[in-house]
Amino acid sequence: MTQHLTERDVRGIAEYARIGLSDAEVAQMTIDLNAIIDSLKPITEYDLAGVPPTFHPIGGLSNVMREDAEEAGFPQAVALENAPKQQDGCFLVPSILGEGGDR
């Protein structure tokens, strides 16, 4: 098996992905990732000269979303009418940072 990735590479990938790996897990992951890369080798043997790149597997899709259209909003009083607490035209919510009280 060819060594495509080293343990240092795997540690870097794990750090980037914020995954904690033990030394044994890094060693096993290095073996597994190199085996995966080796399993993709047959793909490189196809003659793809002249084959246009595919950017979407279905192809020919177009945006089916409507165009943005400005619509009238609703007044502030309507937005606040179901709020359990409000103050000076704003929502009043409990503090979540430990300071207590409403903000």
JSON list of C-alpha atoms in Angstrom, two decimals:
[
{"chain": "A", "resi": 1, "resn": "MET", "atom": "CA", "xyz": [0.00, 0.00, 0.00]},
{"chain": "A", "resi": 2, "resn": "THR", "atom": "CA", "xyz": [1.31, 3.45, -0.94]},
{"chain": "A", "resi": 3, "resn": "GLN", "atom": "CA", "xyz": [1.74, 5.99, 1.83]},
{"chain": "A", "resi": 4, "resn": "HIS", "atom": "CA", "xyz": [-0.34, 8.96, 0.57]},
{"chain": "A", "resi": 5, "resn": "LEU", "atom": "CA", "xyz": [-0.93, 10.47, 4.01]},
{"chain": "A", "resi": 6, "resn": "THR", "atom": "CA", "xyz": [1.36, 10.46, 7.02]},
{"chain": "A", "resi": 7, "resn": "GLU", "atom": "CA", "xyz": [0.33, 10.43, 10.66]},
{"chain": "A", "resi": 8, "resn": "ARG", "atom": "CA", "xyz": [1.25, 14.11, 10.72]},
{"chain": "A", "resi": 9, "resn": "ASP", "atom": "CA", "xyz": [-1.25, 14.75, 7.90]},
{"chain": "A", "resi": 10, "resn": "VAL", "atom": "CA", "xyz": [-3.97, 12.84, 9.76]},
{"chain": "A", "resi": 11, "resn": "ARG", "atom": "CA", "xyz": [-3.28, 14.81, 12.96]},
{"chain": "A", "resi": 12, "resn": "GLY", "atom": "CA", "xyz": [-3.59, 18.04, 10.97]},
{"chain": "A", "resi": 13, "resn": "ILE", "atom": "CA", "xyz": [-6.87, 16.95, 9.41]},
{"chain": "A", "resi": 14, "resn": "ALA", "atom": "CA", "xyz": [-8.21, 15.87, 12.82]},
{"chain": "A", "resi": 15, "resn": "GLU", "atom": "CA", "xyz": [-7.19, 19.18, 14.37]},
{"chain": "A", "resi": 16, "resn": "TYR", "atom": "CA", "xyz": [-8.82, 21.11, 11.54]},
{"chain": "A", "resi": 17, "resn": "ALA", "atom": "CA", "xyz": [-12.02, 19.09, 11.96]},
{"chain": "A", "resi": 18, "resn": "ARG", "atom": "CA", "xyz": [-11.73, 19.43, 15.75]},
{"chain": "A", "resi": 19, "resn": "ILE", "atom": "CA", "xyz": [-11.70, 15.68, 16.27]},
{"chain": "A", "resi": 20, "resn": "GLY", "atom": "CA", "xyz": [-9.71, 14.34, 19.19]},
{"chain": "A", "resi": 21, "resn": "LEU", "atom": "CA", "xyz": [-7.80, 11.18, 18.27]},
{"chain": "A", "resi": 22, "resn": "SER", "atom": "CA", "xyz": [-5.54, 9.06, 20.45]},
{"chain": "A", "resi": 23, "resn": "ASP", "atom": "CA", "xyz": [-2.18, 7.87, 19.09]},
{"chain": "A", "resi": 24, "resn": "ALA", "atom": "CA", "xyz": [-3.68, 4.46, 18.32]},
{"chain": "A", "resi": 25, "resn": "GLU", "atom": "CA", "xyz": [-6.63, 6.06, 16.52]},
{"chain": "A", "resi": 26, "resn": "VAL", "atom": "CA", "xyz": [-4.28, 8.27, 14.46]},
{"chain": "A", "resi": 27, "resn": "ALA", "atom": "CA", "xyz": [-2.29, 5.20, 13.42]},
{"chain": "A", "resi": 28, "resn": "GLN", "atom": "CA", "xyz": [-5.46, 3.29, 12.42]},
{"chain": "A", "resi": 29, "resn": "MET", "atom": "CA", "xyz": [-6.96, 6.32, 10.67]},
{"chain": "A", "resi": 30, "resn": "THR", "atom": "CA", "xyz": [-3.74, 6.74, 8.67]},
{"chain": "A", "resi": 31, "resn": "ILE", "atom": "CA", "xyz": [-3.99, 3.13, 7.49]},
{"chain": "A", "resi": 32, "resn": "ASP", "atom": "CA", "xyz": [-7.70, 3.49, 6.69]},
{"chain": "A", "resi": 33, "resn": "LEU", "atom": "CA", "xyz": [-7.36, 6.75, 4.77]},
{"chain": "A", "resi": 34, "resn": "ASN", "atom": "CA", "xyz": [-4.44, 5.42, 2.72]},
{"chain": "A", "resi": 35, "resn": "ALA", "atom": "CA", "xyz": [-6.51, 2.30, 1.90]},
{"chain": "A", "resi": 36, "resn": "ILE", "atom": "CA", "xyz": [-9.41, 4.51, 0.78]},
{"chain": "A", "resi": 37, "resn": "ILE", "atom": "CA", "xyz": [-7.13, 6.56, -1.46]},
{"chain": "A", "resi": 38, "resn": "ASP", "atom": "CA", "xyz": [-5.66, 3.34, -2.92]},
{"chain": "A", "resi": 39, "resn": "SER", "atom": "CA", "xyz": [-9.17, 2.03, -3.63]},
{"chain": "A", "resi": 40, "resn": "LEU", "atom": "CA", "xyz": [-9.78, 5.07, -5.87]},
{"chain": "A", "resi": 41, "resn": "LYS", "atom": "CA", "xyz": [-6.78, 4.29, -8.09]},
{"chain": "A", "resi": 42, "resn": "PRO", "atom": "CA", "xyz": [-8.85, 2.52, -10.82]},
{"chain": "A", "resi": 43, "resn": "ILE", "atom": "CA", "xyz": [-10.61, 5.81, -11.54]},
{"chain": "A", "resi": 44, "resn": "THR", "atom": "CA", "xyz": [-7.33, 7.27, -12.81]},
{"chain": "A", "resi": 45, "resn": "GLU", "atom": "CA", "xyz": [-7.10, 4.54, -15.47]},
{"chain": "A", "resi": 46, "resn": "TYR", "atom": "CA", "xyz": [-10.10, 5.81, -17.50]},
{"chain": "A", "resi": 47, "resn": "ASP", "atom": "CA", "xyz": [-9.41, 7.79, -20.65]},
{"chain": "A", "resi": 48, "resn": "LEU", "atom": "CA", "xyz": [-11.32, 10.99, -20.02]},
{"chain": "A", "resi": 49, "resn": "ALA", "atom": "CA", "xyz": [-9.81, 13.11, -22.77]},
{"chain": "A", "resi": 50, "resn": "GLY", "atom": "CA", "xyz": [-12.55, 15.14, -24.42]},
{"chain": "A", "resi": 51, "resn": "VAL", "atom": "CA", "xyz": [-15.14, 14.37, -21.76]},
{"chain": "A", "resi": 52, "resn": "PRO", "atom": "CA", "xyz": [-16.67, 17.64, -20.56]},
{"chain": "A", "resi": 53, "resn": "PRO", "atom": "CA", "xyz": [-16.75, 18.16, -16.81]},
{"chain": "A", "resi": 54, "resn": "THR", "atom": "CA", "xyz": [-20.06, 17.54, -15.05]},
{"chain": "A", "resi": 55, "resn": "PHE", "atom": "CA", "xyz": [-20.98, 20.17, -12.52]},
{"chain": "A", "resi": 56, "resn": "HIS", "atom": "CA", "xyz": [-24.32, 18.68, -11.49]},
{"chain": "A", "resi": 57, "resn": "PRO", "atom": "CA", "xyz": [-25.31, 15.03, -11.78]},
{"chain": "A", "resi": 58, "resn": "ILE", "atom": "CA", "xyz": [-28.76, 15.84, -13.17]},
{"chain": "A", "resi": 59, "resn": "GLY", "atom": "CA", "xyz": [-27.65, 18.67, -15.45]},
{"chain": "A", "resi": 60, "resn": "GLY", "atom": "CA", "xyz": [-29.78, 21.31, -17.08]},
{"chain": "A", "resi": 61, "resn": "LEU", "atom": "CA", "xyz": [-31.35, 22.42, -13.83]},
{"chain": "A", "resi": 62, "resn": "SER", "atom": "CA", "xyz": [-32.42, 26.00, -13.51]},
{"chain": "A", "resi": 63, "resn": "ASN", "atom": "CA", "xyz": [-33.30, 28.06, -10.50]},
{"chain": "A", "resi": 64, "resn": "VAL", "atom": "CA", "xyz": [-36.91, 27.30, -9.64]},
{"chain": "A", "resi": 65, "resn": "MET", "atom": "CA", "xyz": [-37.14, 30.00, -6.99]},
{"chain": "A", "resi": 66, "resn": "ARG", "atom": "CA", "xyz": [-39.21, 33.07, -7.65]},
{"chain": "A", "resi": 67, "resn": "GLU", "atom": "CA", "xyz": [-37.62, 36.46, -8.10]},
{"chain": "A", "resi": 68, "resn": "ASP", "atom": "CA", "xyz": [-37.33, 38.55, -4.97]},
{"chain": "A", "resi": 69, "resn": "ALA", "atom": "CA", "xyz": [-40.24, 40.91, -4.75]},
{"chain": "A", "resi": 70, "resn": "GLU", "atom": "CA", "xyz": [-40.63, 43.67, -2.20]},
{"chain": "A", "resi": 71, "resn": "GLU", "atom": "CA", "xyz": [-43.82, 43.32, -0.19]},
{"chain": "A", "resi": 72, "resn": "ALA", "atom": "CA", "xyz": [-45.38, 45.49, 2.45]},
{"chain": "A", "resi": 73, "resn": "GLY", "atom": "CA", "xyz": [-44.35, 44.55, 5.97]},
{"chain": "A", "resi": 74, "resn": "PHE", "atom": "CA", "xyz": [-46.45, 44.78, 9.07]},
{"chain": "A", "resi": 75, "resn": "PRO", "atom": "CA", "xyz": [-46.42, 47.45, 11.77]},
{"chain": "A", "resi": 76, "resn": "GLN", "atom": "CA", "xyz": [-44.29, 47.14, 14.89]},
{"chain": "A", "resi": 77, "resn": "ALA", "atom": "CA", "xyz": [-47.39, 46.85, 17.08]},
{"chain": "A", "resi": 78, "resn": "VAL", "atom": "CA", "xyz": [-48.45, 43.70, 15.21]},
{"chain": "A", "resi": 79, "resn": "ALA", "atom": "CA", "xyz": [-44.99, 42.17, 15.63]},
{"chain": "A", "resi": 80, "resn": "LEU", "atom": "CA", "xyz": [-45.08, 42.81, 19.37]},
{"chain": "A", "resi": 81, "resn": "GLU", "atom": "CA", "xyz": [-48.70, 41.90, 20.10]},
{"chain": "A", "resi": 82, "resn": "ASN", "atom": "CA", "xyz": [-47.92, 38.28, 21.12]},
{"chain": "A", "resi": 83, "resn": "ALA", "atom": "CA", "xyz": [-44.69, 39.08, 22.96]},
{"chain": "A", "resi": 84, "resn": "PRO", "atom": "CA", "xyz": [-44.92, 38.06, 26.63]},
{"chain": "A", "resi": 85, "resn": "LYS", "atom": "CA", "xyz": [-42.87, 41.14, 27.60]},
{"chain": "A", "resi": 86, "resn": "GLN", "atom": "CA", "xyz": [-41.93, 44.29, 25.73]},
{"chain": "A", "resi": 87, "resn": "GLN", "atom": "CA", "xyz": [-40.29, 47.58, 26.54]},
{"chain": "A", "resi": 88, "resn": "ASP", "atom": "CA", "xyz": [-39.95, 50.76, 24.47]},
{"chain": "A", "resi": 89, "resn": "GLY", "atom": "CA", "xyz": [-41.17, 49.00, 21.30]},
{"chain": "A", "resi": 90, "resn": "CYS", "atom": "CA", "xyz": [-38.73, 46.08, 21.65]},
{"chain": "A", "resi": 91, "resn": "PHE", "atom": "CA", "xyz": [-38.98, 42.45, 22.72]},
{"chain": "A", "resi": 92, "resn": "LEU", "atom": "CA", "xyz": [-37.90, 41.97, 26.35]},
{"chain": "A", "resi": 93, "resn": "VAL", "atom": "CA", "xyz": [-36.20, 38.59, 26.78]},
{"chain": "A", "resi": 94, "resn": "PRO", "atom": "CA", "xyz": [-34.57, 36.88, 29.76]},
{"chain": "A", "resi": 95, "resn": "SER", "atom": "CA", "xyz": [-30.81, 37.23, 30.04]},
{"chain": "A", "resi": 96, "resn": "ILE", "atom": "CA", "xyz": [-28.93, 34.02, 29.22]},
{"chain": "A", "resi": 97, "resn": "LEU", "atom": "CA", "xyz": [-25.47, 35.14, 30.26]},
{"chain": "A", "resi": 98, "resn": "GLY", "atom": "CA", "xyz": [-25.98, 34.88, 34.01]},
{"chain": "A", "resi": 99, "resn": "GLU", "atom": "CA", "xyz": [-26.52, 38.56, 34.77]},
{"chain": "A", "resi": 100, "resn": "GLY", "atom": "CA", "xyz": [-30.16, 37.89, 35.64]},
{"chain": "A", "resi": 101, "resn": "GLY", "atom": "CA", "xyz": [-33.15, 40.02, 34.79]},
{"chain": "A", "resi": 102, "resn": "ASP", "atom": "CA", "xyz": [-34.64, 40.84, 31.45]},
{"chain": "A", "resi": 103, "resn": "ARG", "atom": "CA", "xyz": [-32.84, 42.52, 28.55]}
]
